[in-house]
Short mmCIF file of C-alpha atoms (C1' of nucleotides) in Angstrom, two decimals:
data_model
loop_
_atom_site.label_atom_id
_atom_site.label_comp_id
_atom_site.label_asym_id
_atom_site.label_seq_id
_atom_site.Cartn_x
_atom_site.Cartn_y
_atom_site.Cartn_z
CA UNK A 1 -46.55 -49.18 42.86
CA UNK A 2 -44.58 -48.65 46.30
CA UNK A 3 -44.45 -51.92 48.18
CA UNK A 4 -45.06 -55.24 46.87
CA UNK A 5 -45.27 -57.17 50.16
CA UNK A 6 -43.27 -56.83 53.36
CA UNK A 7 -40.26 -58.82 53.07
CA UNK A 8 -40.37 -62.02 54.86
CA UNK A 9 -36.96 -61.74 57.26
CA UNK A 10 -35.38 -64.87 56.30
CA UNK A 11 -36.16 -68.17 57.83
CA UNK A 12 -33.96 -69.83 60.00
CA UNK A 13 -29.96 -69.02 59.50
CA UNK A 14 -28.11 -65.70 59.19
CA UNK A 15 -28.80 -65.00 62.97
CA UNK A 16 -26.81 -61.44 62.86
CA UNK A 17 -28.57 -61.45 66.63
CA UNK A 18 -29.73 -63.54 68.41
CA UNK A 19 -27.37 -66.79 69.21
CA UNK A 20 -24.05 -65.06 67.12
CA UNK A 21 -23.64 -68.49 64.90
CA UNK A 22 -22.59 -71.62 66.85
CA UNK A 23 -18.60 -70.64 66.00
CA UNK A 24 -17.42 -71.89 62.69
CA UNK A 25 -18.45 -70.41 59.48
CA UNK A 26 -22.08 -69.99 58.80
CA UNK A 27 -22.64 -71.63 54.81
CA UNK A 28 -19.95 -73.25 53.17
CA UNK A 29 -17.96 -71.03 51.05
CA UNK A 30 -19.08 -70.96 47.02
CA UNK A 31 -16.64 -73.00 44.87
CA UNK A 32 -13.99 -71.04 43.00
CA UNK A 33 -14.88 -69.53 39.37
CA UNK A 34 -18.61 -71.15 39.92
CA UNK A 35 -19.71 -67.73 39.45
CA UNK A 36 -20.18 -65.88 36.55
CA UNK A 37 -22.47 -63.71 34.58
CA UNK A 38 -25.16 -66.16 33.38
CA UNK A 39 -25.48 -67.66 36.46
CA UNK A 40 -26.07 -64.78 38.53
CA UNK A 41 -28.59 -63.51 35.92
CA UNK A 42 -30.06 -66.89 36.10
CA UNK A 43 -30.86 -66.40 39.86
CA UNK A 44 -31.60 -62.90 39.72
CA UNK A 45 -34.80 -63.76 37.63
CA UNK A 46 -35.93 -66.51 39.94
CA UNK A 47 -35.77 -63.80 42.86
CA UNK A 48 -37.44 -61.27 40.76
CA UNK A 49 -40.27 -64.19 39.79
CA UNK A 50 -40.66 -64.92 43.37
CA UNK A 51 -40.30 -61.77 45.24
CA UNK A 52 -40.94 -58.82 42.56
CA UNK A 53 -38.09 -56.29 41.44
CA UNK A 54 -38.20 -54.97 45.10
CA UNK A 55 -37.13 -58.46 46.53
CA UNK A 56 -34.41 -58.77 44.21
CA UNK A 57 -31.82 -56.96 46.45
CA UNK A 58 -27.67 -58.32 46.48
CA UNK A 59 -28.60 -59.54 50.09
CA UNK A 60 -31.56 -61.72 48.65
CA UNK A 61 -29.50 -62.71 45.57
CA UNK A 62 -26.56 -63.82 47.82
CA UNK A 63 -28.83 -66.03 49.62
CA UNK A 64 -30.06 -67.46 46.37
CA UNK A 65 -26.50 -68.10 45.06
CA UNK A 66 -25.55 -69.68 48.74
CA UNK A 67 -22.54 -66.93 48.02
CA UNK A 68 -21.52 -63.65 49.88
CA UNK A 69 -24.09 -60.75 49.06
CA UNK A 70 -20.85 -58.50 47.87
CA UNK A 71 -19.02 -61.49 45.31
CA UNK A 72 -21.77 -60.16 42.47
CA UNK A 73 -19.84 -56.69 42.23
CA UNK A 74 -16.73 -58.94 41.03
CA UNK A 75 -19.08 -59.72 37.95
CA UNK A 76 -21.32 -56.73 37.43
CA UNK A 77 -20.19 -52.89 37.83
CA UNK A 78 -23.19 -52.33 39.99
CA UNK A 79 -27.07 -53.10 40.45
CA UNK A 80 -27.96 -51.00 37.69
CA UNK A 81 -25.70 -52.95 35.17
CA UNK A 82 -27.56 -56.28 36.19
CA UNK A 83 -31.05 -54.97 36.20
CA UNK A 84 -30.42 -54.08 32.60
CA UNK A 85 -29.18 -57.86 31.79
CA UNK A 86 -32.19 -59.15 33.41
CA UNK A 87 -34.48 -56.80 31.71
CA UNK A 88 -33.29 -57.97 28.04
CA UNK A 89 -32.98 -61.57 29.22
CA UNK A 90 -36.62 -61.68 30.00
CA UNK A 91 -37.18 -60.01 26.64
CA UNK A 92 -35.32 -62.53 24.96
CA UNK A 93 -36.69 -65.28 26.20
CA UNK A 94 -40.40 -64.36 26.01
CA UNK A 95 -40.51 -62.79 22.20
CA UNK A 96 -36.55 -63.21 21.22
CA UNK A 97 -38.07 -65.89 18.29
CA UNK A 98 -41.48 -64.70 17.79
CA UNK A 99 -40.74 -62.08 15.72
CA UNK A 100 -41.06 -63.12 12.08
CA UNK A 101 -42.88 -61.28 9.24
CA UNK A 102 -46.08 -62.85 8.13
CA UNK A 103 -45.76 -60.61 5.05
CA UNK A 104 -48.65 -58.03 5.79
CA UNK A 105 -47.15 -54.93 7.59
CA UNK A 106 -50.50 -54.31 9.34
CA UNK A 107 -50.06 -57.69 10.81
CA UNK A 108 -46.70 -57.45 11.84
CA UNK A 109 -47.17 -54.39 14.06
CA UNK A 110 -50.31 -56.06 15.74
CA UNK A 111 -47.86 -59.04 15.90
CA UNK A 112 -44.93 -57.59 17.70
CA UNK A 113 -47.36 -55.09 19.74
CA UNK A 114 -49.38 -57.95 20.96
CA UNK A 115 -45.54 -59.79 21.91
CA UNK A 116 -44.55 -57.03 24.09
CA UNK A 117 -47.90 -56.50 25.87
CA UNK A 118 -48.08 -59.79 26.47
CA UNK A 119 -44.58 -59.87 27.82
CA UNK A 120 -45.42 -56.82 30.14
CA UNK A 121 -48.53 -58.67 31.68
CA UNK A 122 -46.22 -61.72 32.25
CA UNK A 123 -44.03 -59.27 34.41
CA UNK A 124 -46.35 -57.47 35.52
CA UNK A 125 -44.78 -56.24 38.68
CA UNK A 126 -41.60 -54.83 36.80
CA UNK A 127 -43.54 -53.68 33.93
CA UNK A 128 -43.42 -49.84 34.37
CA UNK A 129 -39.68 -49.91 35.84
CA UNK A 130 -38.89 -52.04 32.19
CA UNK A 131 -40.63 -49.62 30.12
CA UNK A 132 -38.59 -46.83 30.59
CA UNK A 133 -35.32 -48.49 30.33
CA UNK A 134 -33.26 -49.02 26.97
CA UNK A 135 -31.06 -51.67 27.06
CA UNK A 136 -29.54 -51.18 23.91
CA UNK A 137 -28.96 -55.08 23.54
CA UNK A 138 -29.75 -57.79 21.02
CA UNK A 139 -33.66 -58.18 21.43
CA UNK A 140 -34.18 -54.14 21.12
CA UNK A 141 -32.32 -53.96 18.16
CA UNK A 142 -34.64 -57.31 17.04
CA UNK A 143 -37.91 -55.32 17.69
CA UNK A 144 -36.80 -52.29 16.14
CA UNK A 145 -35.30 -53.61 12.86
CA UNK A 146 -38.87 -56.00 12.79
CA UNK A 147 -41.15 -52.57 13.28
CA UNK A 148 -39.20 -50.03 10.80
CA UNK A 149 -39.45 -52.87 8.26
CA UNK A 150 -43.02 -52.98 8.68
CA UNK A 151 -43.00 -49.30 8.33
CA UNK A 152 -41.02 -49.35 5.48
CA UNK A 153 -43.36 -52.20 3.64
CA UNK A 154 -46.12 -49.74 4.79
CA UNK A 155 -45.07 -47.28 2.47
CA UNK A 156 -43.82 -44.41 4.45
CA UNK A 157 -41.27 -42.46 3.37
CA UNK A 158 -37.57 -42.96 5.94
CA UNK A 159 -38.24 -39.89 8.05
CA UNK A 160 -41.80 -40.47 8.63
CA UNK A 161 -41.29 -44.24 9.24
CA UNK A 162 -38.38 -43.25 12.04
CA UNK A 163 -41.20 -41.15 13.79
CA UNK A 164 -43.79 -43.80 13.58
CA UNK A 165 -41.24 -46.26 14.66
CA UNK A 166 -41.13 -43.97 17.95
CA UNK A 167 -44.60 -43.44 18.21
CA UNK A 168 -45.72 -47.05 17.99
CA UNK A 169 -42.45 -48.07 20.39
CA UNK A 170 -43.47 -45.48 22.95
CA UNK A 171 -47.23 -46.55 22.55
CA UNK A 172 -46.79 -49.93 22.67
CA UNK A 173 -44.36 -49.98 25.87
CA UNK A 174 -46.39 -47.24 27.66
CA UNK A 175 -50.06 -48.61 27.43
CA UNK A 176 -48.90 -52.16 28.04
CA UNK A 177 -47.35 -50.90 31.24
CA UNK A 178 -50.13 -49.15 32.50
CA UNK A 179 -52.62 -51.98 31.64
CA UNK A 180 -49.56 -53.97 33.74
CA UNK A 181 -49.74 -51.61 36.43
CA UNK A 182 -53.34 -52.23 37.62
CA UNK A 183 -52.82 -55.90 36.92
CA UNK A 184 -50.62 -56.64 39.23
CA UNK A 185 -52.66 -54.18 42.22
CA UNK A 186 -53.84 -57.41 44.11
CA UNK A 187 -57.40 -57.83 43.72
CA UNK A 188 -58.76 -56.54 47.04
CA UNK A 189 -57.20 -53.48 46.94
CA UNK A 190 -58.42 -52.94 43.25
CA UNK A 191 -61.87 -53.12 44.28
CA UNK A 192 -61.51 -50.75 47.49
CA UNK A 193 -59.91 -48.34 44.91
CA UNK A 194 -63.03 -48.62 42.96
CA UNK A 195 -65.27 -48.19 45.69
CA UNK A 196 -63.49 -45.35 46.92
CA UNK A 197 -63.34 -43.76 43.76
CA UNK A 198 -67.28 -44.20 43.45
CA UNK A 199 -67.29 -42.21 47.05
CA UNK A 200 -65.14 -39.52 46.27
CA UNK A 201 -67.18 -38.66 43.18
CA UNK A 202 -70.32 -38.84 44.61
CA UNK A 203 -68.95 -36.15 46.84
CA UNK A 204 -68.41 -33.90 44.28
CA UNK A 205 -70.20 -30.80 43.35
CA UNK A 206 -73.07 -31.93 40.78
CA UNK A 207 -72.76 -28.62 38.93
CA UNK A 208 -69.27 -28.38 38.68
CA UNK A 209 -68.73 -32.18 38.00
CA UNK A 210 -71.80 -33.33 35.96
CA UNK A 211 -70.78 -36.20 34.17
CA UNK A 212 -68.75 -37.38 36.97
CA UNK A 213 -71.11 -37.52 39.55
CA UNK A 214 -73.74 -38.67 37.15
CA UNK A 215 -72.43 -41.70 36.08
CA UNK A 216 -69.22 -42.16 37.48
CA UNK A 217 -69.70 -45.88 38.34
CA UNK A 218 -70.28 -46.75 34.46
CA UNK A 219 -67.48 -44.81 33.48
CA UNK A 220 -64.41 -44.70 35.95
CA UNK A 221 -63.71 -48.67 36.94
CA UNK A 222 -62.58 -49.93 33.92
CA UNK A 223 -59.22 -51.22 32.57
CA UNK A 224 -60.86 -52.52 29.35
CA UNK A 225 -58.39 -54.71 27.26
CA UNK A 226 -60.19 -53.07 24.07
CA UNK A 227 -58.04 -49.65 25.08
CA UNK A 228 -54.95 -50.73 23.76
CA UNK A 229 -56.10 -52.03 20.35
CA UNK A 230 -58.42 -48.82 20.12
CA UNK A 231 -55.55 -46.56 20.17
CA UNK A 232 -53.36 -48.93 18.25
CA UNK A 233 -55.76 -49.17 15.37
CA UNK A 234 -55.98 -45.26 15.45
CA UNK A 235 -52.47 -45.28 14.50
CA UNK A 236 -52.27 -47.61 11.93
CA UNK A 237 -54.99 -46.24 10.23
CA UNK A 238 -52.92 -43.01 10.36
CA UNK A 239 -50.27 -44.84 9.05
CA UNK A 240 -52.11 -46.18 6.19
CA UNK A 241 -53.70 -42.78 5.27
CA UNK A 242 -50.30 -41.29 5.28
CA UNK A 243 -48.68 -44.41 2.81
CA UNK A 244 -51.23 -43.68 0.23
CA UNK A 245 -51.48 -40.12 0.42
CA UNK A 246 -48.17 -38.95 0.94
CA UNK A 247 -45.15 -37.52 -1.27
CA UNK A 248 -44.83 -40.58 -3.36
CA UNK B 1 -34.00 -43.48 35.90
CA UNK B 2 -31.94 -44.65 38.59
CA UNK B 3 -29.60 -42.04 40.08
CA UNK B 4 -29.74 -38.64 39.16
CA UNK B 5 -26.76 -37.27 41.14
CA UNK B 6 -24.98 -38.74 43.95
CA UNK B 7 -25.66 -37.05 47.00
CA UNK B 8 -24.33 -34.14 48.90
CA UNK B 9 -23.36 -35.09 52.13
CA UNK B 10 -24.62 -31.96 54.26
CA UNK B 11 -22.40 -28.99 54.27
CA UNK B 12 -21.15 -28.32 57.70
CA UNK B 13 -23.06 -29.23 60.80
CA UNK B 14 -24.51 -32.53 61.77
CA UNK B 15 -21.35 -34.25 62.34
CA UNK B 16 -22.37 -37.68 63.58
CA UNK B 17 -18.57 -39.15 63.02
CA UNK B 18 -16.00 -36.29 63.64
CA UNK B 19 -16.45 -34.30 66.66
CA UNK B 20 -19.42 -35.05 68.17
CA UNK B 21 -21.39 -31.78 68.46
CA UNK B 22 -20.07 -29.62 70.92
CA UNK B 23 -21.90 -30.80 74.05
CA UNK B 24 -25.45 -28.89 74.09
CA UNK B 25 -28.26 -29.79 71.70
CA UNK B 26 -27.33 -29.30 67.59
CA UNK B 27 -30.31 -27.11 66.25
CA UNK B 28 -33.03 -25.27 68.04
CA UNK B 29 -36.11 -27.27 68.92
CA UNK B 30 -38.72 -26.29 66.22
CA UNK B 31 -41.45 -24.52 67.53
CA UNK B 32 -44.52 -25.95 69.02
CA UNK B 33 -47.51 -26.42 66.35
CA UNK B 34 -45.66 -24.63 63.82
CA UNK B 35 -45.67 -27.76 61.81
CA UNK B 36 -48.43 -29.13 59.78
CA UNK B 37 -49.57 -30.75 56.22
CA UNK B 38 -49.32 -27.81 54.41
CA UNK B 39 -46.16 -26.53 55.68
CA UNK B 40 -44.87 -29.70 55.21
CA UNK B 41 -45.73 -30.27 51.98
CA UNK B 42 -44.41 -26.95 50.53
CA UNK B 43 -41.20 -28.19 51.81
CA UNK B 44 -41.15 -31.18 50.30
CA UNK B 45 -41.89 -29.73 46.57
CA UNK B 46 -38.93 -27.29 47.23
CA UNK B 47 -36.42 -29.84 48.21
CA UNK B 48 -37.95 -32.24 45.04
CA UNK B 49 -37.31 -29.41 42.90
CA UNK B 50 -33.66 -29.22 44.11
CA UNK B 51 -32.69 -32.51 44.82
CA UNK B 52 -35.27 -35.01 42.30
CA UNK B 53 -37.51 -37.22 43.75
CA UNK B 54 -34.79 -39.45 44.94
CA UNK B 55 -33.54 -36.67 46.81
CA UNK B 56 -36.68 -36.10 48.88
CA UNK B 57 -35.87 -38.20 52.11
CA UNK B 58 -37.13 -37.52 55.35
CA UNK B 59 -33.56 -36.40 56.63
CA UNK B 60 -33.65 -33.74 53.52
CA UNK B 61 -37.03 -33.02 54.67
CA UNK B 62 -36.17 -32.35 58.31
CA UNK B 63 -32.78 -30.60 57.20
CA UNK B 64 -35.34 -28.33 55.06
CA UNK B 65 -37.83 -27.68 57.60
CA UNK B 66 -35.26 -27.27 60.54
CA UNK B 67 -37.15 -30.14 62.44
CA UNK B 68 -36.30 -33.84 63.36
CA UNK B 69 -36.92 -36.22 60.43
CA UNK B 70 -39.31 -38.37 62.42
CA UNK B 71 -41.69 -35.29 63.23
CA UNK B 72 -43.34 -35.81 59.87
CA UNK B 73 -44.85 -39.13 60.79
CA UNK B 74 -47.15 -36.88 63.05
CA UNK B 75 -48.87 -35.57 60.01
CA UNK B 76 -48.41 -38.36 57.47
CA UNK B 77 -48.79 -41.87 57.69
CA UNK B 78 -45.90 -42.64 55.63
CA UNK B 79 -43.90 -41.64 52.65
CA UNK B 80 -46.11 -42.74 50.28
CA UNK B 81 -49.01 -40.66 51.76
CA UNK B 82 -46.71 -37.49 51.38
CA UNK B 83 -45.93 -38.17 47.97
CA UNK B 84 -49.50 -38.36 46.61
CA UNK B 85 -50.20 -34.97 48.14
CA UNK B 86 -47.16 -33.48 46.62
CA UNK B 87 -47.75 -34.87 43.15
CA UNK B 88 -51.53 -33.70 43.41
CA UNK B 89 -50.44 -30.46 44.79
CA UNK B 90 -47.97 -29.64 41.99
CA UNK B 91 -50.75 -30.63 39.20
CA UNK B 92 -52.78 -28.17 40.67
CA UNK B 93 -50.26 -25.34 40.67
CA UNK B 94 -49.46 -26.32 36.73
CA UNK B 95 -52.70 -26.75 35.14
CA UNK B 96 -55.52 -26.24 38.11
CA UNK B 97 -57.09 -23.03 36.28
CA UNK B 98 -56.34 -23.28 33.06
CA UNK B 99 -59.01 -26.12 32.15
CA UNK B 100 -61.49 -24.11 31.02
CA UNK B 101 -63.47 -25.11 27.49
CA UNK B 102 -62.70 -23.02 24.72
CA UNK B 103 -66.14 -25.06 23.02
CA UNK B 104 -64.39 -27.03 20.60
CA UNK B 105 -64.21 -30.70 21.66
CA UNK B 106 -61.22 -31.24 19.63
CA UNK B 107 -59.51 -27.79 20.72
CA UNK B 108 -60.12 -29.13 24.29
CA UNK B 109 -58.42 -32.31 23.97
CA UNK B 110 -55.61 -30.60 22.69
CA UNK B 111 -55.39 -27.86 25.53
CA UNK B 112 -55.67 -30.73 28.40
CA UNK B 113 -53.04 -32.76 26.46
CA UNK B 114 -50.75 -29.74 26.26
CA UNK B 115 -50.91 -28.68 29.71
CA UNK B 116 -50.43 -32.28 31.11
CA UNK B 117 -47.68 -32.59 28.78
CA UNK B 118 -45.99 -29.15 29.70
CA UNK B 119 -46.40 -30.34 33.17
CA UNK B 120 -44.55 -33.62 33.17
CA UNK B 121 -41.52 -31.81 31.15
CA UNK B 122 -41.32 -29.25 33.95
CA UNK B 123 -41.20 -32.10 36.39
CA UNK B 124 -39.12 -34.22 34.60
CA UNK B 125 -37.46 -36.19 36.72
CA UNK B 126 -40.89 -37.34 38.59
CA UNK B 127 -42.59 -37.60 35.39
CA UNK B 128 -41.86 -41.22 35.30
CA UNK B 129 -43.04 -41.79 38.80
CA UNK B 130 -45.91 -39.30 38.77
CA UNK B 131 -47.36 -40.80 35.51
CA UNK B 132 -48.10 -44.15 37.12
CA UNK B 133 -50.20 -42.89 40.45
CA UNK B 134 -54.02 -42.16 40.28
CA UNK B 135 -54.15 -39.70 43.25
CA UNK B 136 -57.68 -39.51 43.46
CA UNK B 137 -58.03 -35.74 44.26
CA UNK B 138 -59.15 -32.84 43.07
CA UNK B 139 -57.04 -32.14 40.15
CA UNK B 140 -57.16 -35.71 38.41
CA UNK B 141 -61.12 -35.28 39.01
CA UNK B 142 -60.96 -32.07 37.18
CA UNK B 143 -58.90 -33.30 34.17
CA UNK B 144 -61.49 -36.18 33.66
CA UNK B 145 -64.79 -34.28 33.95
CA UNK B 146 -62.78 -32.24 31.58
CA UNK B 147 -62.02 -34.93 29.14
CA UNK B 148 -65.25 -36.34 29.54
CA UNK B 149 -66.79 -33.51 28.71
CA UNK B 150 -64.78 -32.86 25.51
CA UNK B 151 -65.70 -36.66 24.02
CA UNK B 152 -69.39 -36.02 24.87
CA UNK B 153 -69.25 -32.80 22.86
CA UNK B 154 -67.67 -34.96 20.16
CA UNK B 155 -70.71 -37.21 19.75
CA UNK B 156 -69.77 -40.06 21.30
CA UNK B 157 -71.91 -42.74 23.24
CA UNK B 158 -71.36 -43.03 26.64
CA UNK B 159 -69.26 -46.15 26.66
CA UNK B 160 -67.29 -45.42 23.84
CA UNK B 161 -66.58 -42.21 25.81
CA UNK B 162 -65.32 -43.95 28.46
CA UNK B 163 -63.04 -46.07 26.75
CA UNK B 164 -61.92 -43.04 24.81
CA UNK B 165 -61.48 -41.54 27.78
CA UNK B 166 -58.85 -43.97 29.14
CA UNK B 167 -57.27 -44.41 25.91
CA UNK B 168 -56.61 -39.95 25.88
CA UNK B 169 -55.66 -40.27 29.64
CA UNK B 170 -52.68 -43.06 29.21
CA UNK B 171 -51.69 -41.92 26.07
CA UNK B 172 -50.98 -38.27 27.41
CA UNK B 173 -49.77 -39.40 30.71
CA UNK B 174 -47.39 -42.17 28.68
CA UNK B 175 -45.88 -40.19 25.94
CA UNK B 176 -45.57 -37.19 27.79
CA UNK B 177 -43.94 -39.24 30.81
CA UNK B 178 -41.36 -40.60 28.02
CA UNK B 179 -40.61 -37.54 26.71
CA UNK B 180 -39.72 -36.40 29.96
CA UNK B 181 -37.42 -39.02 30.47
CA UNK B 182 -35.04 -38.41 27.89
CA UNK B 183 -35.46 -34.96 28.21
CA UNK B 184 -34.03 -34.83 32.08
CA UNK B 185 -30.91 -37.92 30.72
CA UNK B 186 -27.97 -35.03 31.42
CA UNK B 187 -26.89 -34.11 27.94
CA UNK B 188 -23.56 -35.36 28.19
CA UNK B 189 -25.15 -38.71 28.91
CA UNK B 190 -27.72 -38.30 25.94
CA UNK B 191 -24.56 -37.80 23.47
CA UNK B 192 -22.85 -40.62 24.86
CA UNK B 193 -26.42 -42.97 24.61
CA UNK B 194 -26.52 -41.66 20.66
CA UNK B 195 -23.24 -42.82 20.00
CA UNK B 196 -22.97 -45.88 21.61
CA UNK B 197 -26.70 -46.77 20.06
CA UNK B 198 -24.44 -46.03 16.69
CA UNK B 199 -21.81 -48.04 17.48
CA UNK B 200 -23.59 -50.82 18.82
CA UNK B 201 -25.76 -50.76 15.73
CA UNK B 202 -22.82 -50.65 13.23
CA UNK B 203 -21.27 -54.17 15.04
CA UNK B 204 -24.94 -55.77 13.64
CA UNK B 205 -24.67 -58.09 10.87
CA UNK B 206 -26.22 -56.10 8.02
CA UNK B 207 -28.13 -59.13 6.69
CA UNK B 208 -29.96 -59.77 9.66
CA UNK B 209 -30.38 -55.89 10.62
CA UNK B 210 -30.59 -54.01 7.01
CA UNK B 211 -32.64 -51.20 8.00
CA UNK B 212 -30.65 -50.60 11.13
CA UNK B 213 -27.18 -51.01 9.92
CA UNK B 214 -27.89 -48.87 6.80
CA UNK B 215 -29.32 -45.72 8.17
CA UNK B 216 -29.11 -45.92 12.07
CA UNK B 217 -27.75 -42.62 12.41
CA UNK B 218 -30.68 -41.03 10.71
CA UNK B 219 -33.48 -43.22 12.62
CA UNK B 220 -32.27 -43.68 15.92
CA UNK B 221 -31.42 -40.24 17.60
CA UNK B 222 -34.51 -38.64 17.74
CA UNK B 223 -37.01 -38.12 20.73
CA UNK B 224 -38.96 -35.57 18.09
CA UNK B 225 -41.48 -33.25 20.10
CA UNK B 226 -43.65 -34.46 17.01
CA UNK B 227 -43.96 -37.80 17.70
CA UNK B 228 -46.56 -36.65 20.93
CA UNK B 229 -48.92 -34.77 18.19
CA UNK B 230 -48.69 -37.71 15.89
CA UNK B 231 -50.22 -40.11 17.60
CA UNK B 232 -52.71 -37.69 19.43
CA UNK B 233 -54.22 -36.31 15.57
CA UNK B 234 -54.70 -40.08 14.87
CA UNK B 235 -56.66 -40.50 17.93
CA UNK B 236 -58.98 -37.57 17.41
CA UNK B 237 -59.13 -38.61 13.86
CA UNK B 238 -60.55 -42.10 15.30
CA UNK B 239 -62.70 -40.11 17.54
CA UNK B 240 -64.43 -37.97 14.98
CA UNK B 241 -65.11 -40.79 12.48
CA UNK B 242 -66.60 -42.88 15.13
CA UNK B 243 -68.75 -39.88 16.24
CA UNK B 244 -69.98 -39.22 12.75
CA UNK B 245 -70.60 -43.08 11.24
CA UNK B 246 -71.31 -44.25 14.84
CA UNK B 247 -74.42 -45.65 16.17
CA UNK B 248 -76.36 -42.44 16.48
"C1'" DA C 1 -50.17 -32.85 72.38
"C1'" DC C 2 -46.13 -32.51 69.48
"C1'" DC C 3 -41.24 -32.82 69.03
"C1'" DT C 4 -36.90 -35.28 69.40
"C1'" DG C 5 -33.48 -39.32 70.33
"C1'" DA C 6 -32.03 -43.37 69.74
"C1'" DA C 7 -32.53 -47.73 67.86
"C1'" DC C 8 -34.54 -51.37 64.56
"C1'" DA C 9 -33.98 -53.77 60.30
"C1'" DC C 10 -32.71 -53.02 56.51
"C1'" DC C 11 -30.28 -50.71 51.97
"C1'" DG C 12 -25.87 -50.26 47.78
"C1'" DT C 13 -21.17 -50.32 47.57
"C1'" DT C 14 -15.99 -50.23 49.44
"C1'" DC C 15 -12.02 -52.12 50.55
"C1'" DA C 16 -8.71 -54.84 52.97
"C1'" DA C 17 -8.23 -59.89 54.16
"C1'" DG C 18 -8.60 -64.58 53.61
"C1'" DT C 19 -8.16 -69.24 50.42
"C1'" DA D 1 -8.04 -64.44 40.76
"C1'" DC D 2 -11.84 -65.29 43.18
"C1'" DC D 3 -14.74 -65.04 47.74
"C1'" DT D 4 -15.79 -63.26 52.11
"C1'" DG D 5 -16.37 -60.04 56.05
"C1'" DA D 6 -16.51 -56.04 58.37
"C1'" DA D 7 -17.71 -51.37 57.34
"C1'" DC D 8 -19.43 -47.05 55.95
"C1'" DA D 9 -22.91 -44.17 54.91
"C1'" DC D 10 -27.15 -44.20 53.53
"C1'" DC D 11 -33.11 -45.76 53.97
"C1'" DG D 12 -38.24 -45.56 56.25
"C1'" DT D 13 -40.26 -46.69 60.29
"C1'" DT D 14 -41.24 -47.50 65.53
"C1'" DC D 15 -41.49 -46.20 70.22
"C1'" DA D 16 -40.37 -44.41 74.51
"C1'" DA D 17 -38.63 -40.07 76.17
"C1'" DG D 18 -38.49 -35.06 76.54
"C1'" DT D 19 -40.86 -30.50 76.84
#
DNA sequence: ACCTGAACACCGTTCAAGT
DNA sequence: ACCTGAACACCGTTCAAGT
């Protein structure tokens, strides 16, 4: 995390130092009533996709809208409220329509997992921030309903279904967000990271760190896409076993 | 996340407005050579434990040290470097000594999982930030070595051990960090969240959301400690099965 | 060589003022 | 009623100046 690039400091206008703007108003006044939540959210998404979540400031958003930065406060209580709307809107666009049951509970879980994972990878720079937020909005409810249905189809009693709903939800978001975090490190830095890791582990005491010092290069580099499915299948197997042999 | 409290704005001194400090220097000059990385890290930990990670600013750290905020730059390149040191130091203090093999690979995995989880719950306000950072320092290597040993004891071939190392590492950090995130929401807000969730789900179309609208109250509230072990046991079972039946 | 002070370029947020 | 401008209280970071 921490720092996705070093700003860009505007291009031409908005000179607050330098020449103090000819005389008249700098930019034309934004048309009355042309601002609303939906317009602002769209602009915010454009900014975020271009500059990353850390580039999404009121300043940048104002520039994108051709409006004063503070005009957003008329439509959102604070930045966090705007952020939650952005997160849920992105989710909805990514997989709001895709959650249609296949009729097979296991396929259904794999489907929702794949959708969420793909979404995080697509918006890799915000994945970590997104993964920790509960929006309490439509797309979130859709996902819960869909997963709950799958778990009931599997034959899990209500209380166990609730536990596994949580397990799957956390697992999918967390693992996908980790995958995204490495995916969005710029490749140069990722290679440097890898080399550094090997150098570091080379310097370790081979008695204290036999595994690490022996085959560090073979073991450490990877963030392998198979890891995600490995754990998911393990959880699915566990669910299947419980549904069969459980108190029925 | 977002906002762990609304600052405190100093108590008495440092009045930059109000009265502009009698005349002489405000605070005594910090003794020469009394500042070093270790002293700064300790102070940073004190501040973080008191005010949360978001309260750990150079300003606050300077005050804690009785030194100028910018004096820290002589000892750390930037804030991120300081943060990584803080993270690894905390890890080391929490479970640096605890990773002693039990002789049973399964017990060993449960041990390292319990230690890391406990650590995140203890430092719940930074858990989410910590979970995404690789420090490449001693405690991290210790954890990897310990886990790798357990997986080899289980009988996993090297490549599969590497994959499962990643799976376990991500699973443990991610699940613990989610647990911590809810744990550190202040209780009042958590209850409000819960009620809000029920109200929201009440308003849903019962045809489109049968499970949710029916027994939302029973299903949604919990962040149950059992969830963590549920997934962990599933992964352990999967490892055991692979180690037995795999290419041996 | 080590610490300080002032300054810079940002943040989010508030509120009185313009239209 | 909606948008703007100026101001406030912060950030991290740089750099010339003090000791």
